[in-house]
Amino acid sequence: MSEQKNGTEPKKAFVIGFPISHSKSPIIHNHWLTSKQLSGKYEKISVDPHDLKNFITGFAQDGYLGGNITIPHKETVLEHVDVIHPTAKRLKAANTLWIEDGKIHADNTDGYGFLANIDQNKPNWDQNDPIKKALILGAGGASRPIIDGLLERGFQIAVTNRTKARSDAIVDLFNDLGFEGQVYAIDWKERSNVLSDRSLLVNTTALGMTGQPELEIDLKTLSEDALVTDIVYSPLKTDLLLQAEKQGNPIVDGLGMLLHQAVPGFERWFGSRPEVTDHLRKLVLSA
Ligand code: ATR
């Protein structure tokens, strides 16, 4: 249980991680604060895992209304909060904290961000999809909220990962959550051979990111309506997206996921729902 400081200080929120220097979240939130002419601050704070408990139990006294949580704290933070909302509970990981009625609340907005990005770029994409079958490349931390969001939208999901044990663990997780049979694992070497009945392909691995190896996949059997999206946004158009675009498939890049996952937190802390605009995209890309 925590209490907020009274007074006339500007509203403050944070992003914590270890390391944290790479985070683009301050650019996003401070742009929204400025464009809405709100007096607030959003700060990047490096928190060593050993100091996490002290930070979480003390941030309200330090005048913060909440903040974002990133690697390596997304899972361990749940040990130190008062109320865990259903999405964070299912995923055992949170990225957004806020104070409500004197309690620290935690939720996970990554799946929301993933879906909101596609919804903004391809309106009604899932309502117009009669197939609703996805192939998810990767079984790291980024894949879980995406799978969770897609299950809520009625998708059946094949997941494939270089390390099979991790995709099997994801299948077990969603089986335990009651989605038996709706998530299944496929061998990594089969990834190009299971595309013909998929209406959505998502890369959640680091492959294709600047400085990482390329993702090797052959899209020629993918149906022409299938949507292809990547969570990598550096480069903005990965080789996967270029290959998909070249053969006429609709594509959505990963930058919008980063921007949209930030929306619910900003609204909770600063009381105004922000918009994801082209201007913001350019600002983040040029930073
Ligand atoms: P996070 O949990 O933040 O998503 P991660 O655990 O490093 O990060 O996961 C990154 C994803 O990229 C994983 O699916 C990883 O596959 P493994 O589980 O087999 O490690 C995938 N990945 C990274 N480098 C890869 C490579 N060279 N080939 C295939 N997959 C790779």
mmCIF file of C-alpha atoms and ligand atoms in Angstrom:
data_model
loop_
_atom_site.group_PDB
_atom_site.id
_atom_site.type_symbol
_atom_site.label_atom_id
_atom_site.label_comp_id
_atom_site.label_asym_id
_atom_site.label_seq_id
_atom_site.Cartn_x
_atom_site.Cartn_y
_atom_site.Cartn_z
ATOM 1 C CA MET A 1 0.000 0.000 0.000
ATOM 2 C CA SER A 2 1.387 3.395 -0.920
ATOM 3 C CA GLU A 3 0.361 7.000 -0.620
ATOM 4 C CA GLN A 4 0.888 9.824 -3.017
ATOM 5 C CA LYS A 5 2.506 13.085 -2.096
ATOM 6 C CA ASN A 6 0.236 16.091 -2.012
ATOM 7 C CA GLY A 7 1.368 19.429 -3.345
ATOM 8 C CA THR A 8 1.801 21.373 -6.517
ATOM 9 C CA GLU A 9 4.625 19.385 -8.099
ATOM 10 C CA PRO A 10 4.088 18.465 -11.762
ATOM 11 C CA LYS A 11 2.706 14.980 -12.365
ATOM 12 C CA LYS A 12 5.562 12.525 -12.810
ATOM 13 C CA ALA A 13 5.897 9.058 -14.347
ATOM 14 C CA PHE A 14 8.912 6.837 -15.054
ATOM 15 C CA VAL A 15 10.281 4.013 -17.126
ATOM 16 C CA ILE A 16 12.567 1.645 -15.244
ATOM 17 C CA GLY A 17 14.892 -1.007 -16.618
ATOM 18 C CA PHE A 18 18.477 -2.207 -16.308
ATOM 19 C CA PRO A 19 20.024 -0.949 -18.528
ATOM 20 C CA ILE A 20 17.582 1.779 -19.555
ATOM 21 C CA SER A 21 19.615 4.202 -21.686
ATOM 22 C CA HIS A 22 18.195 2.806 -24.963
ATOM 23 C CA SER A 23 14.538 3.430 -24.035
ATOM 24 C CA LYS A 24 12.539 5.584 -26.428
ATOM 25 C CA SER A 25 9.588 5.871 -24.036
ATOM 26 C CA PRO A 26 10.588 9.351 -22.729
ATOM 27 C CA ILE A 27 10.452 10.711 -26.297
ATOM 28 C CA ILE A 28 6.915 9.376 -26.698
ATOM 29 C CA HIS A 29 5.473 10.553 -23.371
ATOM 30 C CA ASN A 30 7.243 13.912 -23.293
ATOM 31 C CA HIS A 31 6.000 14.597 -26.838
ATOM 32 C CA TRP A 32 2.423 13.894 -25.697
ATOM 33 C CA LEU A 33 2.860 16.090 -22.602
ATOM 34 C CA THR A 34 4.156 18.973 -24.725
ATOM 35 C CA SER A 35 1.596 18.650 -27.494
ATOM 36 C CA LYS A 36 -1.238 18.547 -24.937
ATOM 37 C CA GLN A 37 0.307 21.425 -22.959
ATOM 38 C CA LEU A 38 0.224 19.377 -19.769
ATOM 39 C CA SER A 39 2.676 20.092 -16.995
ATOM 40 C CA GLY A 40 4.170 16.709 -16.353
ATOM 41 C CA LYS A 41 7.441 14.818 -16.529
ATOM 42 C CA TYR A 42 8.346 11.337 -17.745
ATOM 43 C CA GLU A 43 11.764 10.134 -16.604
ATOM 44 C CA LYS A 44 14.082 7.274 -17.475
ATOM 45 C CA ILE A 45 15.455 5.616 -14.317
ATOM 46 C CA SER A 46 18.016 2.828 -14.123
ATOM 47 C CA VAL A 47 16.985 0.394 -11.379
ATOM 48 C CA ASP A 48 19.271 -2.485 -10.481
ATOM 49 C CA PRO A 49 17.316 -5.721 -9.819
ATOM 50 C CA HIS A 50 18.490 -5.602 -6.174
ATOM 51 C CA ASP A 51 16.824 -2.199 -5.739
ATOM 52 C CA LEU A 52 13.527 -3.068 -7.448
ATOM 53 C CA LYS A 53 11.514 -3.656 -4.259
ATOM 54 C CA ASN A 54 12.681 -0.365 -2.700
ATOM 55 C CA PHE A 55 11.923 1.532 -5.865
ATOM 56 C CA ILE A 56 8.422 0.084 -6.319
ATOM 57 C CA THR A 57 7.394 0.486 -2.694
ATOM 58 C CA GLY A 58 8.801 4.032 -2.579
ATOM 59 C CA PHE A 59 7.881 5.660 -5.890
ATOM 60 C CA ALA A 60 4.564 7.109 -4.711
ATOM 61 C CA GLN A 61 6.275 8.892 -1.802
ATOM 62 C CA ASP A 62 8.729 10.298 -4.329
ATOM 63 C CA GLY A 63 5.830 11.884 -6.212
ATOM 64 C CA TYR A 64 5.457 9.453 -9.132
ATOM 65 C CA LEU A 65 1.988 8.459 -10.341
ATOM 66 C CA GLY A 66 3.310 5.274 -11.929
ATOM 67 C CA GLY A 67 5.365 4.243 -14.890
ATOM 68 C CA ASN A 68 6.538 1.701 -17.404
ATOM 69 C CA ILE A 69 8.530 -1.401 -16.613
ATOM 70 C CA THR A 70 10.983 -2.951 -19.008
ATOM 71 C CA ILE A 71 13.628 -5.672 -19.108
ATOM 72 C CA PRO A 72 14.612 -7.269 -16.716
ATOM 73 C CA HIS A 73 11.808 -6.226 -14.323
ATOM 74 C CA LYS A 74 8.613 -7.146 -16.165
ATOM 75 C CA GLU A 75 8.094 -10.408 -14.263
ATOM 76 C CA THR A 76 9.661 -9.696 -10.863
ATOM 77 C CA VAL A 77 7.777 -6.417 -10.464
ATOM 78 C CA LEU A 78 4.604 -8.432 -9.831
ATOM 79 C CA GLU A 79 5.998 -9.519 -6.435
ATOM 80 C CA HIS A 80 5.878 -5.925 -5.209
ATOM 81 C CA VAL A 81 2.507 -4.557 -6.418
ATOM 82 C CA ASP A 82 -0.917 -4.625 -4.742
ATOM 83 C CA VAL A 83 -3.310 -5.328 -7.636
ATOM 84 C CA ILE A 84 -2.442 -7.416 -10.714
ATOM 85 C CA HIS A 85 -4.903 -6.916 -13.572
ATOM 86 C CA PRO A 86 -6.052 -9.959 -15.591
ATOM 87 C CA THR A 87 -3.780 -9.577 -18.645
ATOM 88 C CA ALA A 88 -0.656 -9.181 -16.501
ATOM 89 C CA LYS A 89 -1.799 -12.110 -14.357
ATOM 90 C CA ARG A 90 -2.206 -14.354 -17.415
ATOM 91 C CA LEU A 91 1.163 -13.344 -18.853
ATOM 92 C CA LYS A 92 2.970 -13.225 -15.484
ATOM 93 C CA ALA A 93 4.517 -9.957 -16.653
ATOM 94 C CA ALA A 94 3.621 -6.264 -16.442
ATOM 95 C CA ASN A 95 4.783 -3.189 -18.333
ATOM 96 C CA THR A 96 2.571 -0.507 -16.774
ATOM 97 C CA LEU A 97 2.042 0.553 -13.129
ATOM 98 C CA TRP A 98 -0.217 3.196 -11.652
ATOM 99 C CA ILE A 99 -1.593 4.240 -8.277
ATOM 100 C CA GLU A 100 -5.316 3.916 -7.704
ATOM 101 C CA ASP A 101 -7.023 4.294 -4.309
ATOM 102 C CA GLY A 102 -3.598 4.269 -2.666
ATOM 103 C CA LYS A 103 -2.664 0.897 -4.194
ATOM 104 C CA ILE A 104 -0.089 0.000 -6.829
ATOM 105 C CA HIS A 105 -1.812 -1.530 -9.869
ATOM 106 C CA ALA A 106 -0.035 -3.492 -12.625
ATOM 107 C CA ASP A 107 -1.120 -4.412 -16.139
ATOM 108 C CA ASN A 108 0.401 -5.463 -19.447
ATOM 109 C CA THR A 109 -0.380 -3.323 -22.510
ATOM 110 C CA ASP A 110 1.948 -5.007 -25.044
ATOM 111 C CA GLY A 111 -0.807 -7.139 -26.602
ATOM 112 C CA TYR A 112 -3.077 -4.089 -26.747
ATOM 113 C CA GLY A 113 -0.257 -2.169 -28.482
ATOM 114 C CA PHE A 114 0.267 -4.941 -31.015
ATOM 115 C CA LEU A 115 -3.427 -5.074 -31.958
ATOM 116 C CA ALA A 116 -3.980 -1.300 -31.874
ATOM 117 C CA ASN A 117 -1.096 -0.865 -34.323
ATOM 118 C CA ILE A 118 -2.674 -3.222 -36.851
ATOM 119 C CA ASP A 119 -6.164 -1.812 -36.184
ATOM 120 C CA GLN A 120 -4.915 1.708 -36.946
ATOM 121 C CA ASN A 121 -3.112 0.711 -40.148
ATOM 122 C CA LYS A 122 -5.549 -1.897 -41.492
ATOM 123 C CA PRO A 123 -8.998 -1.071 -40.045
ATOM 124 C CA ASN A 124 -11.294 -4.115 -39.629
ATOM 125 C CA TRP A 125 -8.472 -6.422 -40.705
ATOM 126 C CA ASP A 126 -9.570 -9.219 -38.357
ATOM 127 C CA GLN A 127 -13.307 -8.797 -39.005
ATOM 128 C CA ASN A 128 -12.617 -9.258 -42.713
ATOM 129 C CA ASP A 129 -10.426 -12.296 -42.071
ATOM 130 C CA PRO A 130 -12.466 -15.502 -42.556
ATOM 131 C CA ILE A 131 -9.482 -17.727 -41.675
ATOM 132 C CA LYS A 132 -8.016 -16.301 -38.457
ATOM 133 C CA LYS A 133 -4.957 -18.513 -38.369
ATOM 134 C CA ALA A 134 -1.610 -17.023 -37.378
ATOM 135 C CA LEU A 135 1.978 -18.193 -37.474
ATOM 136 C CA ILE A 136 4.073 -16.607 -34.735
ATOM 137 C CA LEU A 137 7.837 -16.686 -35.228
ATOM 138 C CA GLY A 138 9.581 -16.700 -31.847
ATOM 139 C CA ALA A 139 8.709 -17.723 -28.296
ATOM 140 C CA GLY A 140 10.533 -15.065 -26.259
ATOM 141 C CA GLY A 141 8.933 -12.562 -23.886
ATOM 142 C CA ALA A 142 7.558 -10.494 -26.759
ATOM 143 C CA SER A 143 5.519 -13.360 -28.225
ATOM 144 C CA ARG A 144 3.263 -14.001 -25.218
ATOM 145 C CA PRO A 145 1.236 -10.779 -25.128
ATOM 146 C CA ILE A 146 0.819 -10.972 -28.906
ATOM 147 C CA ILE A 147 -0.512 -14.531 -28.717
ATOM 148 C CA ASP A 148 -2.754 -13.535 -25.799
ATOM 149 C CA GLY A 149 -4.215 -10.622 -27.776
ATOM 150 C CA LEU A 150 -4.764 -12.738 -30.884
ATOM 151 C CA LEU A 151 -6.545 -15.451 -28.871
ATOM 152 C CA GLU A 152 -8.959 -12.795 -27.569
ATOM 153 C CA ARG A 153 -9.670 -11.939 -31.208
ATOM 154 C CA GLY A 154 -10.452 -15.600 -31.982
ATOM 155 C CA PHE A 155 -7.254 -16.651 -33.762
ATOM 156 C CA GLN A 156 -5.784 -20.145 -33.865
ATOM 157 C CA ILE A 157 -2.067 -19.933 -33.406
ATOM 158 C CA ALA A 158 0.931 -21.927 -34.559
ATOM 159 C CA VAL A 159 4.134 -20.889 -32.800
ATOM 160 C CA THR A 160 7.611 -21.778 -33.959
ATOM 161 C CA ASN A 161 10.927 -21.099 -32.279
ATOM 162 C CA ARG A 162 14.566 -22.082 -32.784
ATOM 163 C CA THR A 163 14.555 -23.582 -29.284
ATOM 164 C CA LYS A 164 11.570 -25.934 -29.327
ATOM 165 C CA ALA A 165 11.317 -26.148 -25.515
ATOM 166 C CA ARG A 166 10.290 -22.469 -25.415
ATOM 167 C CA SER A 167 7.463 -22.851 -27.934
ATOM 168 C CA ASP A 168 6.303 -25.969 -26.054
ATOM 169 C CA ALA A 169 6.284 -23.919 -22.835
ATOM 170 C CA ILE A 170 4.039 -21.338 -24.512
ATOM 171 C CA VAL A 171 1.639 -24.057 -25.619
ATOM 172 C CA ASP A 172 1.545 -25.352 -22.023
ATOM 173 C CA LEU A 173 0.947 -21.842 -20.669
ATOM 174 C CA PHE A 174 -2.064 -21.210 -22.906
ATOM 175 C CA ASN A 175 -3.403 -24.739 -22.386
ATOM 176 C CA ASP A 176 -3.341 -24.017 -18.648
ATOM 177 C CA LEU A 177 -5.197 -20.765 -19.296
ATOM 178 C CA GLY A 178 -8.022 -22.706 -20.966
ATOM 179 C CA PHE A 179 -7.070 -22.256 -24.635
ATOM 180 C CA GLU A 180 -6.499 -25.976 -25.151
ATOM 181 C CA GLY A 181 -5.787 -26.834 -28.790
ATOM 182 C CA GLN A 182 -5.816 -23.201 -29.948
ATOM 183 C CA VAL A 183 -2.031 -22.768 -29.657
ATOM 184 C CA TYR A 184 0.332 -25.399 -31.033
ATOM 185 C CA ALA A 185 4.038 -25.654 -31.725
ATOM 186 C CA ILE A 186 5.739 -26.273 -35.058
ATOM 187 C CA ASP A 187 9.400 -27.111 -35.718
ATOM 188 C CA TRP A 188 11.521 -24.067 -36.581
ATOM 189 C CA LYS A 189 12.821 -25.753 -39.733
ATOM 190 C CA GLU A 190 9.220 -26.158 -40.952
ATOM 191 C CA ARG A 191 8.439 -22.429 -40.774
ATOM 192 C CA SER A 192 8.331 -21.896 -44.560
ATOM 193 C CA ASN A 193 6.191 -25.027 -45.089
ATOM 194 C CA VAL A 194 3.210 -24.124 -42.925
ATOM 195 C CA LEU A 195 2.258 -20.782 -44.451
ATOM 196 C CA SER A 196 -0.359 -21.749 -47.031
ATOM 197 C CA ASP A 197 -3.356 -21.719 -44.643
ATOM 198 C CA ARG A 198 -2.206 -18.725 -42.539
ATOM 199 C CA SER A 199 -3.894 -15.322 -42.712
ATOM 200 C CA LEU A 200 -1.379 -13.633 -40.392
ATOM 201 C CA LEU A 201 2.400 -13.946 -40.012
ATOM 202 C CA VAL A 202 4.162 -12.213 -37.102
ATOM 203 C CA ASN A 203 7.890 -12.030 -36.437
ATOM 204 C CA THR A 204 8.515 -11.663 -32.682
ATOM 205 C CA THR A 205 12.187 -12.686 -32.848
ATOM 206 C CA ALA A 206 15.137 -10.317 -32.934
ATOM 207 C CA LEU A 207 16.049 -11.599 -36.405
ATOM 208 C CA GLY A 208 16.143 -8.893 -39.057
ATOM 209 C CA MET A 209 16.979 -6.169 -36.558
ATOM 210 C CA THR A 210 20.003 -4.003 -37.386
ATOM 211 C CA GLY A 211 23.049 -5.896 -36.129
ATOM 212 C CA GLN A 212 21.228 -9.270 -35.932
ATOM 213 C CA PRO A 213 21.156 -12.083 -38.505
ATOM 214 C CA GLU A 214 18.423 -11.966 -41.152
ATOM 215 C CA LEU A 215 15.269 -14.003 -40.720
ATOM 216 C CA GLU A 216 15.314 -16.702 -43.363
ATOM 217 C CA ILE A 217 11.844 -17.601 -44.546
ATOM 218 C CA ASP A 218 10.328 -18.284 -47.951
ATOM 219 C CA LEU A 219 6.917 -16.619 -48.299
ATOM 220 C CA LYS A 220 5.968 -17.962 -51.735
ATOM 221 C CA THR A 221 3.178 -20.228 -50.432
ATOM 222 C CA LEU A 222 1.603 -17.467 -48.339
ATOM 223 C CA SER A 223 -1.817 -16.484 -49.680
ATOM 224 C CA GLU A 224 -1.882 -12.999 -51.184
ATOM 225 C CA ASP A 225 -4.312 -11.605 -48.579
ATOM 226 C CA ALA A 226 -2.257 -12.742 -45.585
ATOM 227 C CA LEU A 227 -1.074 -9.881 -43.391
ATOM 228 C CA VAL A 228 2.605 -9.790 -42.452
ATOM 229 C CA THR A 229 3.870 -7.855 -39.468
ATOM 230 C CA ASP A 230 7.106 -7.557 -37.522
ATOM 231 C CA ILE A 231 7.846 -6.286 -34.026
ATOM 232 C CA VAL A 232 11.303 -5.193 -35.196
ATOM 233 C CA TYR A 233 11.253 -1.499 -36.197
ATOM 234 C CA SER A 234 14.939 -0.891 -36.813
ATOM 235 C CA PRO A 235 15.038 -1.009 -39.806
ATOM 236 C CA LEU A 236 11.441 0.093 -40.190
ATOM 237 C CA LYS A 237 10.988 -2.206 -43.177
ATOM 238 C CA THR A 238 12.701 -5.460 -42.343
ATOM 239 C CA ASP A 239 13.645 -7.968 -45.035
ATOM 240 C CA LEU A 240 10.534 -9.937 -44.024
ATOM 241 C CA LEU A 241 8.296 -6.936 -44.726
ATOM 242 C CA LEU A 242 10.110 -6.126 -47.970
ATOM 243 C CA GLN A 243 9.721 -9.704 -49.179
ATOM 244 C CA ALA A 244 5.995 -9.688 -48.261
ATOM 245 C CA GLU A 245 5.418 -6.299 -49.877
ATOM 246 C CA LYS A 246 7.195 -7.418 -53.051
ATOM 247 C CA GLN A 247 4.773 -10.289 -53.498
ATOM 248 C CA GLY A 248 1.763 -8.063 -52.840
ATOM 249 C CA ASN A 249 0.888 -8.943 -49.233
ATOM 250 C CA PRO A 250 -0.389 -6.269 -46.839
ATOM 251 C CA ILE A 251 2.263 -5.322 -44.259
ATOM 252 C CA VAL A 252 2.387 -3.427 -40.955
ATOM 253 C CA ASP A 253 5.699 -2.362 -39.413
ATOM 254 C CA GLY A 254 6.545 -2.711 -35.715
ATOM 255 C CA LEU A 255 7.020 0.907 -34.685
ATOM 256 C CA GLY A 256 3.337 1.447 -33.958
ATOM 257 C CA MET A 257 3.324 -1.352 -31.363
ATOM 258 C CA LEU A 258 5.873 0.577 -29.292
ATOM 259 C CA LEU A 259 3.809 3.744 -29.598
ATOM 260 C CA HIS A 260 0.385 2.212 -28.930
ATOM 261 C CA GLN A 261 1.481 0.188 -25.876
ATOM 262 C CA ALA A 262 2.312 3.559 -24.284
ATOM 263 C CA VAL A 263 -1.218 4.979 -24.696
ATOM 264 C CA PRO A 264 -3.024 3.370 -21.704
ATOM 265 C CA GLY A 265 -0.279 4.352 -19.227
ATOM 266 C CA PHE A 266 -0.216 7.979 -20.370
ATOM 267 C CA GLU A 267 -3.979 8.179 -20.057
ATOM 268 C CA ARG A 268 -3.908 6.774 -16.514
ATOM 269 C CA TRP A 269 -1.106 9.035 -15.248
ATOM 270 C CA PHE A 270 -1.908 12.280 -17.006
ATOM 271 C CA GLY A 271 -5.681 11.938 -17.519
ATOM 272 C CA SER A 272 -5.847 12.471 -21.271
ATOM 273 C CA ARG A 273 -5.829 9.890 -24.065
ATOM 274 C CA PRO A 274 -2.982 10.550 -26.508
ATOM 275 C CA GLU A 275 -2.859 9.851 -30.238
ATOM 276 C CA VAL A 276 -0.351 7.945 -32.293
ATOM 277 C CA THR A 277 0.404 10.265 -35.198
ATOM 278 C CA ASP A 278 2.792 10.272 -38.150
ATOM 279 C CA HIS A 279 4.583 13.165 -36.499
ATOM 280 C CA LEU A 280 5.291 11.011 -33.419
ATOM 281 C CA ARG A 281 6.500 8.142 -35.616
ATOM 282 C CA LYS A 282 8.986 10.464 -37.319
ATOM 283 C CA LEU A 283 10.126 11.898 -33.997
ATOM 284 C CA VAL A 284 10.875 8.451 -32.550
ATOM 285 C CA LEU A 285 12.557 7.253 -35.738
ATOM 286 C CA SER A 286 14.849 10.260 -35.893
ATOM 287 C CA ALA A 287 15.882 10.024 -32.216
HETATM 288 P P1 ATR B 1 12.523 -11.516 -25.415
HETATM 289 O O1 ATR B 1 12.205 -12.461 -24.304
HETATM 290 O O2 ATR B 1 12.744 -10.110 -24.968
HETATM 291 O O3 ATR B 1 11.572 -11.614 -26.568
HETATM 292 P P2 ATR B 1 14.600 -13.304 -26.136
HETATM 293 O O4 ATR B 1 14.311 -14.219 -25.043
HETATM 294 O O5 ATR B 1 16.046 -13.052 -26.428
HETATM 295 O O6 ATR B 1 13.966 -11.882 -25.960
HETATM 296 O O7 ATR B 1 13.871 -13.861 -27.432
HETATM 297 C C1 ATR B 1 14.240 -13.489 -28.680
HETATM 298 C C2 ATR B 1 13.602 -14.414 -29.726
HETATM 299 O O8 ATR B 1 14.422 -14.343 -30.887
HETATM 300 C C3 ATR B 1 13.555 -15.881 -29.307
HETATM 301 O O9 ATR B 1 12.436 -16.463 -29.921
HETATM 302 C C4 ATR B 1 14.858 -16.405 -29.886
HETATM 303 O O10 ATR B 1 14.887 -17.802 -30.115
HETATM 304 P P3 ATR B 1 15.479 -18.783 -28.973
HETATM 305 O O11 ATR B 1 14.406 -18.947 -27.959
HETATM 306 O O12 ATR B 1 15.779 -20.053 -29.709
HETATM 307 O O13 ATR B 1 16.702 -18.114 -28.426
HETATM 308 C C5 ATR B 1 14.869 -15.671 -31.205
HETATM 309 N N1 ATR B 1 16.201 -15.636 -31.793
HETATM 310 C C6 ATR B 1 17.233 -14.845 -31.439
HETATM 311 N N2 ATR B 1 18.303 -15.097 -32.229
HETATM 312 C C7 ATR B 1 17.932 -16.088 -33.103
HETATM 313 C C8 ATR B 1 18.578 -16.780 -34.172
HETATM 314 N N3 ATR B 1 19.842 -16.512 -34.520
HETATM 315 N N4 ATR B 1 17.866 -17.718 -34.851
HETATM 316 C C9 ATR B 1 16.590 -17.997 -34.518
HETATM 317 N N5 ATR B 1 15.923 -17.365 -33.509
HETATM 318 C C10 ATR B 1 16.584 -16.427 -32.811
#
